[in-house]
PDB file of N, CA and C in Angstrom:
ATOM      1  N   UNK A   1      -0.615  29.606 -33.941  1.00 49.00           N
ATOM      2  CA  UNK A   1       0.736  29.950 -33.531  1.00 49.00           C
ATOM      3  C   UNK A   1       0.691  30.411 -32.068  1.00 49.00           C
ATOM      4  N   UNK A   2       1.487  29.946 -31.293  1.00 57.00           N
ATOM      5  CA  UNK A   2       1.620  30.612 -29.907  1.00 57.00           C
ATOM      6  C   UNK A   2       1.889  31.611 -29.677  1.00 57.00           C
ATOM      7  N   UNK A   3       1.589  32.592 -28.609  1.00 63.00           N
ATOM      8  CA  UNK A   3       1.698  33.859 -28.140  1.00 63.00           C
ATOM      9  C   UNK A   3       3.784  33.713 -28.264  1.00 63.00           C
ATOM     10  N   UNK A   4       4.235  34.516 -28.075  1.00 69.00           N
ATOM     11  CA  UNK A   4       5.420  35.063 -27.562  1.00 69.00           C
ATOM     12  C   UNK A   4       5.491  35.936 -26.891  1.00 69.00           C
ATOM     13  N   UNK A   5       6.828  36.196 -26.118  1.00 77.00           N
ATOM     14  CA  UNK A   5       7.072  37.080 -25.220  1.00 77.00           C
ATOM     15  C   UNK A   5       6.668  38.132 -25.373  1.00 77.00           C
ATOM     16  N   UNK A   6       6.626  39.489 -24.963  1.00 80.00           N
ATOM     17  CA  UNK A   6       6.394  40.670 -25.595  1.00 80.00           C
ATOM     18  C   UNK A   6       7.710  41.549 -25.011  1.00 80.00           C
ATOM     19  N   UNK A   7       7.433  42.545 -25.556  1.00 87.00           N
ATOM     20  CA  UNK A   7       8.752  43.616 -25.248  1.00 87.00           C
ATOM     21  C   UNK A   7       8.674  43.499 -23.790  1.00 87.00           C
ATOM     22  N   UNK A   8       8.129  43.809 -22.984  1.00 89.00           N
ATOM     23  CA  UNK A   8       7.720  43.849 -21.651  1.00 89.00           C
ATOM     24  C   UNK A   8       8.205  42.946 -20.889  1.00 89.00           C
ATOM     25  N   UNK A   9       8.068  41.994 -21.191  1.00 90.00           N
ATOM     26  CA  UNK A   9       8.437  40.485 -20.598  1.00 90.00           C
ATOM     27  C   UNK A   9      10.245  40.897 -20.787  1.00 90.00           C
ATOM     28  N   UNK A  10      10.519  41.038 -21.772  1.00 92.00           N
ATOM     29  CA  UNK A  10      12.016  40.804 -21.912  1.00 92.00           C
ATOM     30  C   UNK A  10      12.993  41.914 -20.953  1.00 92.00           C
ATOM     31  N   UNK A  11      11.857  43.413 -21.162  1.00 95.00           N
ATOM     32  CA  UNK A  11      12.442  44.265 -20.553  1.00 95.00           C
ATOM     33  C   UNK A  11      12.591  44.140 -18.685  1.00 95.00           C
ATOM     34  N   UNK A  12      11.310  43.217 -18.523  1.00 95.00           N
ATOM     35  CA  UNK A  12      11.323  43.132 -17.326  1.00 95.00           C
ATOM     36  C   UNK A  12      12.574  42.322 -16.634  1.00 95.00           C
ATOM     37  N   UNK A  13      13.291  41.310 -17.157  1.00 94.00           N
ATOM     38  CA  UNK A  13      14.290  40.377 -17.283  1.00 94.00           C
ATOM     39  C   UNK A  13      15.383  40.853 -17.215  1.00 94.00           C
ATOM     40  N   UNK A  14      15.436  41.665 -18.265  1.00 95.00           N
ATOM     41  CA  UNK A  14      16.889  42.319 -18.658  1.00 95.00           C
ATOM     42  C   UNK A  14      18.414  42.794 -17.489  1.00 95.00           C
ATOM     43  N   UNK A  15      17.545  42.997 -16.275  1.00 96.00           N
ATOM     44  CA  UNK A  15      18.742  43.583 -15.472  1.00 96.00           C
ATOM     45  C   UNK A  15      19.449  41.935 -15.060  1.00 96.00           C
ATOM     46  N   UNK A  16      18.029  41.604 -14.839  1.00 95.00           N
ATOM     47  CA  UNK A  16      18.845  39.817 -14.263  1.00 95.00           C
ATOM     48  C   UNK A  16      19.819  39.240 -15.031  1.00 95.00           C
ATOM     49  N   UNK A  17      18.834  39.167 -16.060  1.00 93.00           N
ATOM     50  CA  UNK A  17      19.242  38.366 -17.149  1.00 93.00           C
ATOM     51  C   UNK A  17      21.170  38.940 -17.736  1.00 93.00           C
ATOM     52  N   UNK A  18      21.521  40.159 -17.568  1.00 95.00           N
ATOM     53  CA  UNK A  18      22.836  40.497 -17.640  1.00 95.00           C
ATOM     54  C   UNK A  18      23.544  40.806 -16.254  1.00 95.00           C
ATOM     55  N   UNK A  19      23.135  40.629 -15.305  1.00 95.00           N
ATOM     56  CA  UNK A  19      23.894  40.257 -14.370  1.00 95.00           C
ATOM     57  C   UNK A  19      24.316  38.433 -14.601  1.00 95.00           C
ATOM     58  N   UNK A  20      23.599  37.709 -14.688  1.00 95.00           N
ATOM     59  CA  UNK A  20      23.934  36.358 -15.159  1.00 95.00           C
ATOM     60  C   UNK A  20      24.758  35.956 -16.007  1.00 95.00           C
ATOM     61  N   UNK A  21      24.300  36.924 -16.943  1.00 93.00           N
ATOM     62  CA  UNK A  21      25.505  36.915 -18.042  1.00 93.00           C
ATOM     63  C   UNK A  21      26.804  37.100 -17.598  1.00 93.00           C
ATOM     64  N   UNK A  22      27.257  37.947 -16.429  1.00 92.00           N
ATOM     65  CA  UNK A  22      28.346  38.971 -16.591  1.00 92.00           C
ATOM     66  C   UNK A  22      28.822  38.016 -15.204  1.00 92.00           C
ATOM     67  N   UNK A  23      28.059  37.633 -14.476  1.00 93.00           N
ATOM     68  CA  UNK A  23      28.321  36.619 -13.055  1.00 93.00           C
ATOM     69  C   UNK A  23      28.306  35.331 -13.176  1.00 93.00           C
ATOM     70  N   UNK A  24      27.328  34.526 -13.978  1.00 90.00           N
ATOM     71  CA  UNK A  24      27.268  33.249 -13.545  1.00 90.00           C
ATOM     72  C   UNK A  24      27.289  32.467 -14.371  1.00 90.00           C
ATOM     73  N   UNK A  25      27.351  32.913 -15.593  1.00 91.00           N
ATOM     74  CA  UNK A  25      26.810  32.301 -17.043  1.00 91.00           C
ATOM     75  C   UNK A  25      28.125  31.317 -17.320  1.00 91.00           C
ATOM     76  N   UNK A  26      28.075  30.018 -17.324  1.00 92.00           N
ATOM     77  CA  UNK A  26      28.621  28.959 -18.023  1.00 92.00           C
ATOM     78  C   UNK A  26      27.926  28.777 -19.391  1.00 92.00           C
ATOM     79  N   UNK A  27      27.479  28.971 -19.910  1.00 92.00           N
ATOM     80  CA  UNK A  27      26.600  28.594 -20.946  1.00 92.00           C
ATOM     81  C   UNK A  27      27.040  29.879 -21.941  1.00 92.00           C
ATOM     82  N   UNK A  28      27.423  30.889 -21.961  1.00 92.00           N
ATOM     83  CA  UNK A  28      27.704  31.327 -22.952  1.00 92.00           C
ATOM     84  C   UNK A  28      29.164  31.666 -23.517  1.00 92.00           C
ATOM     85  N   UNK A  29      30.187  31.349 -22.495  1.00 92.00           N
ATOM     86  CA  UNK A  29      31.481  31.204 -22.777  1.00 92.00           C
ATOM     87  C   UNK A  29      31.626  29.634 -23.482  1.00 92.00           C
ATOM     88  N   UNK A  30      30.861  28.827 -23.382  1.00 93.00           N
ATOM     89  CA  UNK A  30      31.011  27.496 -24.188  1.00 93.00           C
ATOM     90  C   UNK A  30      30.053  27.566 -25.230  1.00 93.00           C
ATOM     91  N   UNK A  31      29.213  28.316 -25.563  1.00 93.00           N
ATOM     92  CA  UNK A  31      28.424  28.748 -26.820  1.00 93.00           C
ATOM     93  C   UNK A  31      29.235  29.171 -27.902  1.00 93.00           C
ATOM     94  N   UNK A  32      30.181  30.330 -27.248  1.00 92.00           N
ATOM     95  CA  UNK A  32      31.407  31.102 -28.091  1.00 92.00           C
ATOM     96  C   UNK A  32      31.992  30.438 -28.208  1.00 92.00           C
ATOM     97  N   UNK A  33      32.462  29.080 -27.712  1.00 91.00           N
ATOM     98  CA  UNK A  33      33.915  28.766 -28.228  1.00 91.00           C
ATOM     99  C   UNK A  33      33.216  27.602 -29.616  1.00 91.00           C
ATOM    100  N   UNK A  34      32.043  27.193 -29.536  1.00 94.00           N
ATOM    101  CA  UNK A  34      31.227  26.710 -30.039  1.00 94.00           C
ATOM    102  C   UNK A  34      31.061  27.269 -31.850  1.00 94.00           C
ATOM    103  N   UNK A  35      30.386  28.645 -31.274  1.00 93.00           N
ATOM    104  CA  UNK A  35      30.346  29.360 -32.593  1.00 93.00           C
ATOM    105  C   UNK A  35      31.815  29.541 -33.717  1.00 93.00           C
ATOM    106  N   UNK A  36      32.363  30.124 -32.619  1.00 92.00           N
ATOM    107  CA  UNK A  36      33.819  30.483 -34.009  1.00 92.00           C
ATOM    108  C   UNK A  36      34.459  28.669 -33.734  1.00 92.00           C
ATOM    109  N   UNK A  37      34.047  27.592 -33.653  1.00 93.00           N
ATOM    110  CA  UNK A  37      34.872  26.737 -33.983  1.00 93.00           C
ATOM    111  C   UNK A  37      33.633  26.448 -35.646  1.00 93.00           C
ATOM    112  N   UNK A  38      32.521  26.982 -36.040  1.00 95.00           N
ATOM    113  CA  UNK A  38      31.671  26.794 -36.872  1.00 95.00           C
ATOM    114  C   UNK A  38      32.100  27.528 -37.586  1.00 95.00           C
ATOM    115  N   UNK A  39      32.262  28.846 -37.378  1.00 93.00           N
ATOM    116  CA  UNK A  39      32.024  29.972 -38.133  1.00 93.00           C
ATOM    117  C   UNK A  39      33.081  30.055 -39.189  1.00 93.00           C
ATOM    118  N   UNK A  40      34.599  29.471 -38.036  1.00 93.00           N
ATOM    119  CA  UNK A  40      35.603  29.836 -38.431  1.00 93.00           C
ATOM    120  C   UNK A  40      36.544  31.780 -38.327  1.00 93.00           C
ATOM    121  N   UNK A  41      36.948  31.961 -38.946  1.00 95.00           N
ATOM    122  CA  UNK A  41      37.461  33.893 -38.922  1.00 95.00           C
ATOM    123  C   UNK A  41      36.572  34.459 -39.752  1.00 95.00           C
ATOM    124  N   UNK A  42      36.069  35.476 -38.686  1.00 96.00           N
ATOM    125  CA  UNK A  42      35.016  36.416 -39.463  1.00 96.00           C
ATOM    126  C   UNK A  42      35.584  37.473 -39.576  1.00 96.00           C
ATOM    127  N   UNK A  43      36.833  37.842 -39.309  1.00 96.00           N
ATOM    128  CA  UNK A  43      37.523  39.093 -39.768  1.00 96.00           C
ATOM    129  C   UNK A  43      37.025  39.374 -41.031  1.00 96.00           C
ATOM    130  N   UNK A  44      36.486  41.196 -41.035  1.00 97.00           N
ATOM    131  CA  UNK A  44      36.101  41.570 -42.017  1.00 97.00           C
ATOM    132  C   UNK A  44      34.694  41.093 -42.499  1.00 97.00           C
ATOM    133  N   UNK A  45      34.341  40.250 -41.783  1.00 97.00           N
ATOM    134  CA  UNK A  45      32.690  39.877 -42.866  1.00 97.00           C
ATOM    135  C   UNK A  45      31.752  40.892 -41.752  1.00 97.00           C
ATOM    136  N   UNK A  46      30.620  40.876 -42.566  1.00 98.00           N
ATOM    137  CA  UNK A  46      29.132  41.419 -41.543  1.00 98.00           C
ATOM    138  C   UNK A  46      28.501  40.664 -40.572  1.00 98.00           C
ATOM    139  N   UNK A  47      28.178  41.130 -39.541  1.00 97.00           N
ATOM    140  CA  UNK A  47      27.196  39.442 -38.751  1.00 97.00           C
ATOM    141  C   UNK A  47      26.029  40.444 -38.208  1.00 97.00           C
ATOM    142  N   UNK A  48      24.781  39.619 -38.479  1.00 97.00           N
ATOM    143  CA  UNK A  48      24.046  39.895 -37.788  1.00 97.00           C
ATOM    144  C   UNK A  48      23.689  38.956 -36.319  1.00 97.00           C
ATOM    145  N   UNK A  49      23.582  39.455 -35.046  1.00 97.00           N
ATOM    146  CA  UNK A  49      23.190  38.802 -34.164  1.00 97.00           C
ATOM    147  C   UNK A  49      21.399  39.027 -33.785  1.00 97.00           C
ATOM    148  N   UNK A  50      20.913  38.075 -34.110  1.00 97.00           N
ATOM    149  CA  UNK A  50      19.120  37.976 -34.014  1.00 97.00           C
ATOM    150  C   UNK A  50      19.009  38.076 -32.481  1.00 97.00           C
ATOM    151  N   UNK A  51      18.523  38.563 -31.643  1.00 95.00           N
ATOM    152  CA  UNK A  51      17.774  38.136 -30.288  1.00 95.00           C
ATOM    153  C   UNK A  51      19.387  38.696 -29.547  1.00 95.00           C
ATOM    154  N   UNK A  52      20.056  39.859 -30.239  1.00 97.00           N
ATOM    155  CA  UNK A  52      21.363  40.097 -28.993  1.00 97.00           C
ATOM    156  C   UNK A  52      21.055  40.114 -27.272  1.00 97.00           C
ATOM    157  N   UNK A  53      20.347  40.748 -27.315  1.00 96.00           N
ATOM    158  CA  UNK A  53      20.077  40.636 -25.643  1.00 96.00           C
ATOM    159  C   UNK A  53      21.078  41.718 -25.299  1.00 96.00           C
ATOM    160  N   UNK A  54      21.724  41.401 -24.353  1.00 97.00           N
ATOM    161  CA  UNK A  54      22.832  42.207 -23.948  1.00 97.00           C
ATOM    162  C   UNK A  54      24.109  42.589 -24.383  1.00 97.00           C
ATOM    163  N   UNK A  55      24.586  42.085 -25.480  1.00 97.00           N
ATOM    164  CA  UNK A  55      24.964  42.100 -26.488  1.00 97.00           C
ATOM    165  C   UNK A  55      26.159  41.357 -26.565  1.00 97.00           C
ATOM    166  N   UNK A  56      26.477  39.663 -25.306  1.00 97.00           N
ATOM    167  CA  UNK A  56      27.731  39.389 -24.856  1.00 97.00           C
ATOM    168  C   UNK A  56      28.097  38.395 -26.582  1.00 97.00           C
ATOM    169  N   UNK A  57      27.372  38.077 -27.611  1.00 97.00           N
ATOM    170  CA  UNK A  57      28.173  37.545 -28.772  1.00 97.00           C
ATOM    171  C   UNK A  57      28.291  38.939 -29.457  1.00 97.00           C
ATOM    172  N   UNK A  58      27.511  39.934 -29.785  1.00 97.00           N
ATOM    173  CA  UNK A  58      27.505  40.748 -30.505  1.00 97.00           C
ATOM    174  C   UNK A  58      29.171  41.075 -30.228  1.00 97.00           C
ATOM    175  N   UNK A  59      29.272  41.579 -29.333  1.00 97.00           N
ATOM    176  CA  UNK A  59      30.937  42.492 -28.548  1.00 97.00           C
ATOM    177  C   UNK A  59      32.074  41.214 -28.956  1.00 97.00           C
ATOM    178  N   UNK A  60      31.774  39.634 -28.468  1.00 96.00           N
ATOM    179  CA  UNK A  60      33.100  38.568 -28.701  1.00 96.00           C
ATOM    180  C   UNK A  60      33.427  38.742 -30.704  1.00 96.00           C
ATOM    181  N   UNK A  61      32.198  38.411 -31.496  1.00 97.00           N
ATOM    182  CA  UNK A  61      32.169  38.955 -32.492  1.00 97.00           C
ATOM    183  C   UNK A  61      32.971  39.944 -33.214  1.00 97.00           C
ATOM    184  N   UNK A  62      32.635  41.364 -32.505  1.00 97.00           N
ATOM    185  CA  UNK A  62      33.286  42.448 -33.135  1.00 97.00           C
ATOM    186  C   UNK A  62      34.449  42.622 -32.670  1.00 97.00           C
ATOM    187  N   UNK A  63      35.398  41.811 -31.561  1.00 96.00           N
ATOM    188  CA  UNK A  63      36.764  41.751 -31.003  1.00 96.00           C
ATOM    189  C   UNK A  63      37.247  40.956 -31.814  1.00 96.00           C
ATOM    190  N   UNK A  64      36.655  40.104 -32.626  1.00 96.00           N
ATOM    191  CA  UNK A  64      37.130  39.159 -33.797  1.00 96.00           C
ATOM    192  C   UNK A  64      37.296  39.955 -35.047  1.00 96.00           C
ATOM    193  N   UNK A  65      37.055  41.062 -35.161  1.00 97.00           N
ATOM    194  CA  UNK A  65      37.060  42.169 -36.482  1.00 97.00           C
ATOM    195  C   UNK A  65      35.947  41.760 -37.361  1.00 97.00           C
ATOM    196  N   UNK A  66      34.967  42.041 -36.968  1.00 97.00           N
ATOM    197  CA  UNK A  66      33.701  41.717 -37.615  1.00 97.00           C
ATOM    198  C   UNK A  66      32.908  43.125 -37.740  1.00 97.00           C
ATOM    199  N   UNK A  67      32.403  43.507 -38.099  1.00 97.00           N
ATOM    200  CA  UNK A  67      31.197  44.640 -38.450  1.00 97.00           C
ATOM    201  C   UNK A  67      29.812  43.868 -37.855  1.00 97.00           C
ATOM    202  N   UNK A  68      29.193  44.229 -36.361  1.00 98.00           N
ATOM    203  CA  UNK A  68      28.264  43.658 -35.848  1.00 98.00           C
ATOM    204  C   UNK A  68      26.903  44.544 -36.147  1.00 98.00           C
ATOM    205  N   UNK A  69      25.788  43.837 -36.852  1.00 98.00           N
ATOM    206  CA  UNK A  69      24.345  44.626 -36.122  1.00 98.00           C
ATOM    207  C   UNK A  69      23.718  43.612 -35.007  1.00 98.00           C
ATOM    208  N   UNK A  70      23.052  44.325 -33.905  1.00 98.00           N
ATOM    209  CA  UNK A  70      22.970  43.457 -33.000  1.00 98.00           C
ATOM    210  C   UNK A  70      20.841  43.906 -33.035  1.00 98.00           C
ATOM    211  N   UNK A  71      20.362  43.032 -33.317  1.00 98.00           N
ATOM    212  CA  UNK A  71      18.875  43.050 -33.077  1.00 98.00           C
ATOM    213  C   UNK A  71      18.247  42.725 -31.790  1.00 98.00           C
ATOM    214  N   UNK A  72      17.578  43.395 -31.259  1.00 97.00           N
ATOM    215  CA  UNK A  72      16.496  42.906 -29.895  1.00 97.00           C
ATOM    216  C   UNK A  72      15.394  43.396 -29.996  1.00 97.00           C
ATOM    217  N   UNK A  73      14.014  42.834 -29.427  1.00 96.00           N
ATOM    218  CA  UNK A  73      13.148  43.462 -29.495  1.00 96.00           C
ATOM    219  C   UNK A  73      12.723  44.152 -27.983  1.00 96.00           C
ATOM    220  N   UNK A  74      14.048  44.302 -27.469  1.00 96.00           N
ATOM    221  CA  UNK A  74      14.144  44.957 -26.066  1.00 96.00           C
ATOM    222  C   UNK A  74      14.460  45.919 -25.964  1.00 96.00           C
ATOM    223  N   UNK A  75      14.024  46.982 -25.501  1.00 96.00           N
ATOM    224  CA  UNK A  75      14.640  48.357 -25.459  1.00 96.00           C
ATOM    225  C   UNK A  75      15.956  48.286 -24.113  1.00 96.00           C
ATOM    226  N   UNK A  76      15.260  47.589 -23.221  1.00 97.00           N
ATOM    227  CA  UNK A  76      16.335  47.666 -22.087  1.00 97.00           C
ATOM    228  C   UNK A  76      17.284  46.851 -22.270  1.00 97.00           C
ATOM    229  N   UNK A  77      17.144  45.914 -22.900  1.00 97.00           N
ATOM    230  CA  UNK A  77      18.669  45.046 -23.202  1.00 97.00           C
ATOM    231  C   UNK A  77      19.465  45.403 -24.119  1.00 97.00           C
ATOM    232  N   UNK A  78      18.856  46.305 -25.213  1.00 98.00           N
ATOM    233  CA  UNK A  78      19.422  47.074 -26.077  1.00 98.00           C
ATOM    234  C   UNK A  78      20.488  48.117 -25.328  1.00 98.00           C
ATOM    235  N   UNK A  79      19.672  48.813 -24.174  1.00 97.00           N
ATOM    236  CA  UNK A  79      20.198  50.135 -23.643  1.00 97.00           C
ATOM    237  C   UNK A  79      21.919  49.089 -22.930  1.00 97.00           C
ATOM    238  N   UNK A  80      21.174  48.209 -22.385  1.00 98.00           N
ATOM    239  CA  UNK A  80      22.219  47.561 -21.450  1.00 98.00           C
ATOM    240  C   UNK A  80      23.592  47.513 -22.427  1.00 98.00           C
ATOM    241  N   UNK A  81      22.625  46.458 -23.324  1.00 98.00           N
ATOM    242  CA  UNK A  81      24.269  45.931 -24.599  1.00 98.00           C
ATOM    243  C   UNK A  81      25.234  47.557 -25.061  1.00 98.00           C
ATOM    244  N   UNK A  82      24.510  48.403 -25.200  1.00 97.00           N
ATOM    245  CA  UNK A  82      24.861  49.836 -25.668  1.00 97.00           C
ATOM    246  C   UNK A  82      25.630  50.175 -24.679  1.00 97.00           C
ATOM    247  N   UNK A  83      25.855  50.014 -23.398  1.00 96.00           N
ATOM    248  CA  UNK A  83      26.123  50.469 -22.063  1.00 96.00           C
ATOM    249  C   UNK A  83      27.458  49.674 -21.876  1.00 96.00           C
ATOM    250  N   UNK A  84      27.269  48.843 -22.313  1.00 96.00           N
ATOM    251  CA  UNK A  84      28.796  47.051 -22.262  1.00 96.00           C
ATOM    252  C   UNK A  84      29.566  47.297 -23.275  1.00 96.00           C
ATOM    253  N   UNK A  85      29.005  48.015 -24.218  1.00 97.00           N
ATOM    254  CA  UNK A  85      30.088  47.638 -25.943  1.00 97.00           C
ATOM    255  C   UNK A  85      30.778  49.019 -25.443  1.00 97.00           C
ATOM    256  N   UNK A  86      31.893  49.155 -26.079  1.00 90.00           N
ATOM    257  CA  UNK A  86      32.822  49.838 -26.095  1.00 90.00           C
ATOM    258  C   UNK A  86      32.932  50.990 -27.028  1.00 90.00           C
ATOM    259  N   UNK A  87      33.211  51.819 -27.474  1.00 93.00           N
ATOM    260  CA  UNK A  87      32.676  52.689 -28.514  1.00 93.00           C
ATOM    261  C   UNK A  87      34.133  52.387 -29.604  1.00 93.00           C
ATOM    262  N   UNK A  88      35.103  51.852 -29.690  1.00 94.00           N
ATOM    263  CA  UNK A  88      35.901  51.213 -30.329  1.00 94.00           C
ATOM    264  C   UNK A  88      35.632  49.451 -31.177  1.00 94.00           C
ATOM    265  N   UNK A  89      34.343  49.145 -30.741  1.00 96.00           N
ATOM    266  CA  UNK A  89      33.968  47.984 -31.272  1.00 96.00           C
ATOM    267  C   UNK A  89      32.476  48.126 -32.296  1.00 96.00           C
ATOM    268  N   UNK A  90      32.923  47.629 -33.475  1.00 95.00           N
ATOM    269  CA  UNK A  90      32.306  48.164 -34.607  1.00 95.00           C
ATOM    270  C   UNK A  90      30.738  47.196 -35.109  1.00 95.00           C
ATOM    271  N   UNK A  91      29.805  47.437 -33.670  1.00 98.00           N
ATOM    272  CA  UNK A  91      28.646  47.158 -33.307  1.00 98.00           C
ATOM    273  C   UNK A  91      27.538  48.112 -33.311  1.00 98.00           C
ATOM    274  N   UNK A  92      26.188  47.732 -33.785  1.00 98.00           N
ATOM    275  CA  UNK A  92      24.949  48.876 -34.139  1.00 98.00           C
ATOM    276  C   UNK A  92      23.841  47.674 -33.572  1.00 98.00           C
ATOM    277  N   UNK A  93      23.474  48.423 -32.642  1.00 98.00           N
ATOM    278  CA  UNK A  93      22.386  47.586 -32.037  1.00 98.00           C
ATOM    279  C   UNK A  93      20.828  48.564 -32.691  1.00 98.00           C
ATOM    280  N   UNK A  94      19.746  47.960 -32.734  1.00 97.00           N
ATOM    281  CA  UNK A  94      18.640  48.241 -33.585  1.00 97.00           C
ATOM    282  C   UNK A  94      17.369  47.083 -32.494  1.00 97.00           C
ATOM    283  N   UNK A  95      16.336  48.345 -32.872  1.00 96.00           N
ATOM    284  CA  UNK A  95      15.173  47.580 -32.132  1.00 96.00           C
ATOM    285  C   UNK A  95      14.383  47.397 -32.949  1.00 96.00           C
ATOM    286  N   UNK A  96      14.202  45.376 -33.255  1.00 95.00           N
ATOM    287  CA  UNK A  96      13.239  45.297 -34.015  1.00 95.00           C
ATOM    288  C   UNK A  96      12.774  43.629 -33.264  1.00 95.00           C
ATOM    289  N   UNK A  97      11.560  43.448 -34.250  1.00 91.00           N
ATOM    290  CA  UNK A  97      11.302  41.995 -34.088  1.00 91.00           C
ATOM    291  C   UNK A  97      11.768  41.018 -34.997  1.00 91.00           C
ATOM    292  N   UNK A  98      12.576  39.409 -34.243  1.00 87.00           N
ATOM    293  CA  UNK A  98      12.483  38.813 -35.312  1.00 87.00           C
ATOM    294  C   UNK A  98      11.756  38.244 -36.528  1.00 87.00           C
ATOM    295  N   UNK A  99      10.470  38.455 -35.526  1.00 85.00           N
ATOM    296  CA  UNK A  99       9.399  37.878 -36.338  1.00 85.00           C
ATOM    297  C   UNK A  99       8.798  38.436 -37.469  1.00 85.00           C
ATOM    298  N   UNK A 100       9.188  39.756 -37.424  1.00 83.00           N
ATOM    299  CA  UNK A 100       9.152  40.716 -38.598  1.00 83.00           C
ATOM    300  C   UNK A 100       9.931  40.408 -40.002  1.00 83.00           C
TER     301      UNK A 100
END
């Protein structure tokens, strides 16, 4: 099995990686419109988001009335997503691995 990233790697990323998000990112406003044309209305159901990152589906998600847990194995993208969500949006970010 191949190595993977480690916490480190991701944490090191993290400031970029959500400035991109928040500045330049084409790719995840057409992801979202992507997902809820799959998902359909998640009002009211649970979602887990695997690999949240910064937490930009976790937050579109829970503006949809969803109950979000948001997983990373990043502490700093965790802190970030924690820092972006709103304390009115009904999201719990948690540090774990997926691979766990």
């Amino acid at each position: 099995m191949p190595s993977s990233p480690s916490t480190a790697t991701y944490d090191s990323i993290a400031d970029w990686y959500a400035a991109w998000v928040e500045q330049e990112s084409w790719a995840h406003p057409t992801f979202l419109r992507h997902l809820f044309s799959l998902t359909g209305d998640v009002s009211g159901s649970r979602v887990l988001d695997v690999g949240c990152g910064e937490g930009y589906f976790s937050r579109a998600v829970a503006r949809a009335d969803a109950n979000v847990t948001g997983v990373d194995i990043s502490e700093r993208m965790l802190s970030l997503a924690r820092t972006r969500t709103g304390a009115d949006l009904p999201v719990e970010y948690l540090m774990d691995d997926a691979r766990a």
